[in-house]
């Protein structure tokens, strides 16, 4: 009968190990999917920014029919420089102002960056807990965080001051 409590403890430890390992794997997969989405958004943002003309073209004020008559400007060029762009929402396409699309994509990029950083921070702690439960030492430096811009500027000032 003395063996039963030890077996229960071992069973509980293995359950904890498996649960934390599954959370780490799920977080890792979530980071990968968010990163793919962030890269797709970056591509869309870049494509939208490329279509903004450096200075307004005369064809922007032309209507579609007038642009078709114009031989020096192809219709694709006139439509690319318009202030509207198509956006896919679910299974339908919607024409929206480019400035709104750029702002919303930039906002979504910031939210995804924040979510990815939070997942990475949480994953570091979970991996440390996992290693502790396995009876191993935590990885040195795994809980370090990068310097912020302000901290890095302070380091550069100190280094420049010592030279």
mmCIF file of C-alpha atoms in Angstrom:
data_model
loop_
_atom_site.group_PDB
_atom_site.id
_atom_site.type_symbol
_atom_site.label_atom_id
_atom_site.label_comp_id
_atom_site.label_asym_id
_atom_site.label_seq_id
_atom_site.Cartn_x
_atom_site.Cartn_y
_atom_site.Cartn_z
ATOM 1 C CA UNK A 1 0.000 0.000 0.000
ATOM 2 C CA UNK A 2 2.954 2.371 0.434
ATOM 3 C CA UNK A 3 3.588 2.309 -3.294
ATOM 4 C CA UNK A 4 0.179 3.747 -4.192
ATOM 5 C CA UNK A 5 0.854 7.360 -3.029
ATOM 6 C CA UNK A 6 4.183 7.368 -4.915
ATOM 7 C CA UNK A 7 2.434 6.150 -8.067
ATOM 8 C CA UNK A 8 -0.246 8.823 -7.651
ATOM 9 C CA UNK A 9 2.445 11.502 -7.319
ATOM 10 C CA UNK A 10 4.211 10.196 -10.410
ATOM 11 C CA UNK A 11 0.942 10.119 -12.334
ATOM 12 C CA UNK A 12 0.156 13.701 -11.266
ATOM 13 C CA UNK A 13 3.666 14.849 -12.244
ATOM 14 C CA UNK A 14 3.342 13.259 -15.684
ATOM 15 C CA UNK A 15 -0.072 14.879 -16.182
ATOM 16 C CA UNK A 16 1.411 18.288 -15.281
ATOM 17 C CA UNK A 17 4.351 17.720 -17.634
ATOM 18 C CA UNK A 18 2.065 16.765 -20.491
ATOM 19 C CA UNK A 19 -0.289 19.694 -19.894
ATOM 20 C CA UNK A 20 2.525 22.257 -19.855
ATOM 21 C CA UNK A 21 4.228 20.666 -22.873
ATOM 22 C CA UNK A 22 0.941 20.833 -24.785
ATOM 23 C CA UNK A 23 0.541 24.508 -23.860
ATOM 24 C CA UNK A 24 4.073 25.209 -25.115
ATOM 25 C CA UNK A 25 3.343 23.462 -28.415
ATOM 26 C CA UNK A 26 0.024 25.294 -28.810
ATOM 27 C CA UNK A 27 1.692 28.650 -28.084
ATOM 28 C CA UNK A 28 4.426 27.852 -30.585
ATOM 29 C CA UNK A 29 1.866 27.017 -33.273
ATOM 30 C CA UNK A 30 -0.074 30.192 -32.471
ATOM 31 C CA UNK A 31 3.113 32.254 -32.831
ATOM 32 C CA UNK A 32 3.778 30.643 -36.217
ATOM 33 C CA UNK A 33 0.257 31.355 -37.484
ATOM 34 C CA UNK A 34 0.335 34.949 -36.200
ATOM 35 C CA UNK A 35 3.729 35.462 -37.821
ATOM 36 C CA UNK A 36 2.435 34.175 -41.168
ATOM 37 C CA UNK A 37 -0.536 36.517 -40.906
ATOM 38 C CA UNK A 38 1.751 39.399 -39.945
ATOM 39 C CA UNK A 39 3.920 38.737 -43.014
ATOM 40 C CA UNK A 40 0.838 38.637 -45.244
ATOM 41 C CA UNK A 41 -0.326 41.938 -43.781
ATOM 42 C CA UNK A 42 3.145 43.385 -44.315
ATOM 43 C CA UNK A 43 2.970 42.394 -47.985
ATOM 44 C CA UNK A 44 -0.482 43.965 -48.342
ATOM 45 C CA UNK A 45 0.649 47.121 -46.576
ATOM 46 C CA UNK A 46 3.673 47.410 -48.840
ATOM 47 C CA UNK A 47 1.542 46.894 -51.947
ATOM 48 C CA UNK A 48 -0.875 49.603 -50.802
ATOM 49 C CA UNK A 49 1.947 52.009 -50.001
ATOM 50 C CA UNK A 50 3.481 51.461 -53.436
ATOM 51 C CA UNK A 51 0.216 52.454 -55.127
ATOM 52 C CA UNK A 52 0.084 55.858 -53.447
ATOM 53 C CA UNK A 53 1.361 58.329 -56.023
ATOM 54 C CA UNK A 54 4.186 60.650 -55.006
ATOM 55 C CA UNK A 55 2.167 63.539 -56.398
ATOM 56 C CA UNK A 56 -1.399 63.507 -57.704
ATOM 57 C CA UNK A 57 -1.678 62.601 -61.367
ATOM 58 C CA UNK A 58 -4.011 64.311 -63.750
ATOM 59 C CA UNK A 59 -5.683 60.967 -64.455
ATOM 60 C CA UNK A 60 -6.879 60.754 -60.846
ATOM 61 C CA UNK A 61 -9.432 63.446 -61.555
ATOM 62 C CA UNK A 62 -10.541 61.788 -64.773
ATOM 63 C CA UNK A 63 -13.542 59.521 -64.775
ATOM 64 C CA UNK A 64 -13.187 55.936 -65.905
ATOM 65 C CA UNK A 65 -14.532 56.657 -69.395
ATOM 66 C CA UNK A 66 -12.134 59.556 -69.863
ATOM 67 C CA UNK A 67 -9.224 57.437 -68.694
ATOM 68 C CA UNK A 68 -10.073 54.807 -71.319
ATOM 69 C CA UNK A 69 -9.907 57.471 -74.034
ATOM 70 C CA UNK A 70 -6.521 58.707 -72.851
ATOM 71 C CA UNK A 71 -3.830 56.974 -74.926
ATOM 72 C CA UNK A 72 -0.854 57.981 -72.790
ATOM 73 C CA UNK A 73 -2.238 56.504 -69.590
ATOM 74 C CA UNK A 74 -3.423 52.882 -69.471
ATOM 75 C CA UNK A 75 -6.566 52.102 -67.516
ATOM 76 C CA UNK A 76 -4.640 49.977 -65.021
ATOM 77 C CA UNK A 77 -2.464 52.941 -64.121
ATOM 78 C CA UNK A 78 -5.461 55.182 -63.558
ATOM 79 C CA UNK A 79 -7.201 52.597 -61.360
ATOM 80 C CA UNK A 80 -4.013 51.860 -59.370
ATOM 81 C CA UNK A 81 -3.694 55.513 -58.486
ATOM 82 C CA UNK A 82 -7.280 55.851 -57.335
ATOM 83 C CA UNK A 83 -8.036 56.419 -53.693
ATOM 84 C CA UNK A 84 -9.974 53.135 -53.395
ATOM 85 C CA UNK A 85 -8.678 49.573 -53.046
ATOM 86 C CA UNK A 86 -10.357 46.193 -52.858
ATOM 87 C CA UNK A 87 -10.276 44.257 -49.606
ATOM 88 C CA UNK A 88 -11.315 40.634 -49.078
ATOM 89 C CA UNK A 89 -13.511 40.191 -46.017
ATOM 90 C CA UNK A 90 -14.510 36.565 -45.584
ATOM 91 C CA UNK A 91 -15.773 35.483 -48.988
ATOM 92 C CA UNK A 92 -16.613 38.898 -50.441
ATOM 93 C CA UNK A 93 -14.633 41.839 -51.807
ATOM 94 C CA UNK A 94 -15.286 45.384 -50.616
ATOM 95 C CA UNK A 95 -13.919 48.611 -52.075
ATOM 96 C CA UNK A 96 -12.556 50.858 -49.323
ATOM 97 C CA UNK A 97 -10.403 53.990 -49.113
ATOM 98 C CA UNK A 98 -6.684 53.211 -49.188
ATOM 99 C CA UNK A 99 -5.933 55.444 -46.220
ATOM 100 C CA UNK A 100 -8.443 53.520 -44.103
ATOM 101 C CA UNK A 101 -6.941 50.191 -45.220
ATOM 102 C CA UNK A 102 -3.385 51.310 -44.476
ATOM 103 C CA UNK A 103 -4.375 52.584 -41.024
ATOM 104 C CA UNK A 104 -6.311 49.434 -40.160
ATOM 105 C CA UNK A 105 -3.484 47.155 -41.341
ATOM 106 C CA UNK A 106 -0.918 49.129 -39.347
ATOM 107 C CA UNK A 107 -3.152 48.909 -36.281
ATOM 108 C CA UNK A 108 -3.558 45.160 -36.773
ATOM 109 C CA UNK A 109 0.232 44.800 -37.175
ATOM 110 C CA UNK A 110 0.771 46.472 -33.797
ATOM 111 C CA UNK A 111 -1.805 44.194 -32.169
ATOM 112 C CA UNK A 112 -0.183 41.101 -33.683
ATOM 113 C CA UNK A 113 3.292 42.225 -32.577
ATOM 114 C CA UNK A 114 1.976 42.672 -29.053
ATOM 115 C CA UNK A 115 0.242 39.262 -29.085
ATOM 116 C CA UNK A 116 3.356 37.517 -30.414
ATOM 117 C CA UNK A 117 5.552 39.142 -27.760
ATOM 118 C CA UNK A 118 3.101 38.151 -25.011
ATOM 119 C CA UNK A 119 3.024 34.567 -26.280
ATOM 120 C CA UNK A 120 6.825 34.438 -26.396
ATOM 121 C CA UNK A 121 7.114 35.768 -22.852
ATOM 122 C CA UNK A 122 4.560 33.258 -21.607
ATOM 123 C CA UNK A 123 6.269 30.463 -23.503
ATOM 124 C CA UNK A 124 9.616 31.253 -21.854
ATOM 125 C CA UNK A 125 8.037 30.892 -18.431
ATOM 126 C CA UNK A 126 6.262 27.670 -19.409
ATOM 127 C CA UNK A 127 9.466 26.131 -20.769
ATOM 128 C CA UNK A 128 11.251 27.104 -17.555
ATOM 129 C CA UNK A 129 8.459 25.464 -15.517
ATOM 130 C CA UNK A 130 8.625 22.394 -17.741
ATOM 131 C CA UNK A 131 12.382 22.054 -17.255
ATOM 132 C CA UNK A 132 11.917 22.451 -13.490
ATOM 133 C CA UNK A 133 9.290 19.677 -13.436
ATOM 134 C CA UNK A 134 11.633 17.446 -15.444
ATOM 135 C CA UNK A 135 14.294 17.975 -12.792
ATOM 136 C CA UNK A 136 16.615 19.955 -15.068
ATOM 137 C CA UNK A 137 18.112 23.360 -14.514
ATOM 138 C CA UNK A 138 16.472 26.250 -16.261
ATOM 139 C CA UNK A 139 18.268 27.474 -19.332
ATOM 140 C CA UNK A 140 20.505 30.392 -18.501
ATOM 141 C CA UNK A 141 19.296 33.619 -20.035
ATOM 142 C CA UNK A 142 15.974 32.213 -21.219
ATOM 143 C CA UNK A 143 14.014 34.738 -19.179
ATOM 144 C CA UNK A 144 16.013 37.734 -20.417
ATOM 145 C CA UNK A 145 14.160 40.494 -22.202
ATOM 146 C CA UNK A 146 15.632 42.745 -24.906
ATOM 147 C CA UNK A 147 16.472 46.345 -24.120
ATOM 148 C CA UNK A 148 13.888 48.953 -24.995
ATOM 149 C CA UNK A 149 14.759 51.859 -27.281
ATOM 150 C CA UNK A 150 15.181 54.173 -24.296
ATOM 151 C CA UNK A 151 17.442 51.715 -22.457
ATOM 152 C CA UNK A 152 19.523 51.147 -25.585
ATOM 153 C CA UNK A 153 19.890 54.916 -26.082
ATOM 154 C CA UNK A 154 21.151 55.138 -22.488
ATOM 155 C CA UNK A 155 23.704 52.384 -23.129
ATOM 156 C CA UNK A 156 24.910 54.162 -26.261
ATOM 157 C CA UNK A 157 25.309 57.406 -24.298
ATOM 158 C CA UNK A 158 27.351 55.656 -21.608
ATOM 159 C CA UNK A 159 29.548 53.935 -24.202
ATOM 160 C CA UNK A 160 30.054 57.214 -26.093
ATOM 161 C CA UNK A 161 30.859 58.988 -22.811
ATOM 162 C CA UNK A 162 33.536 56.453 -21.868
ATOM 163 C CA UNK A 163 35.382 56.777 -25.213
#
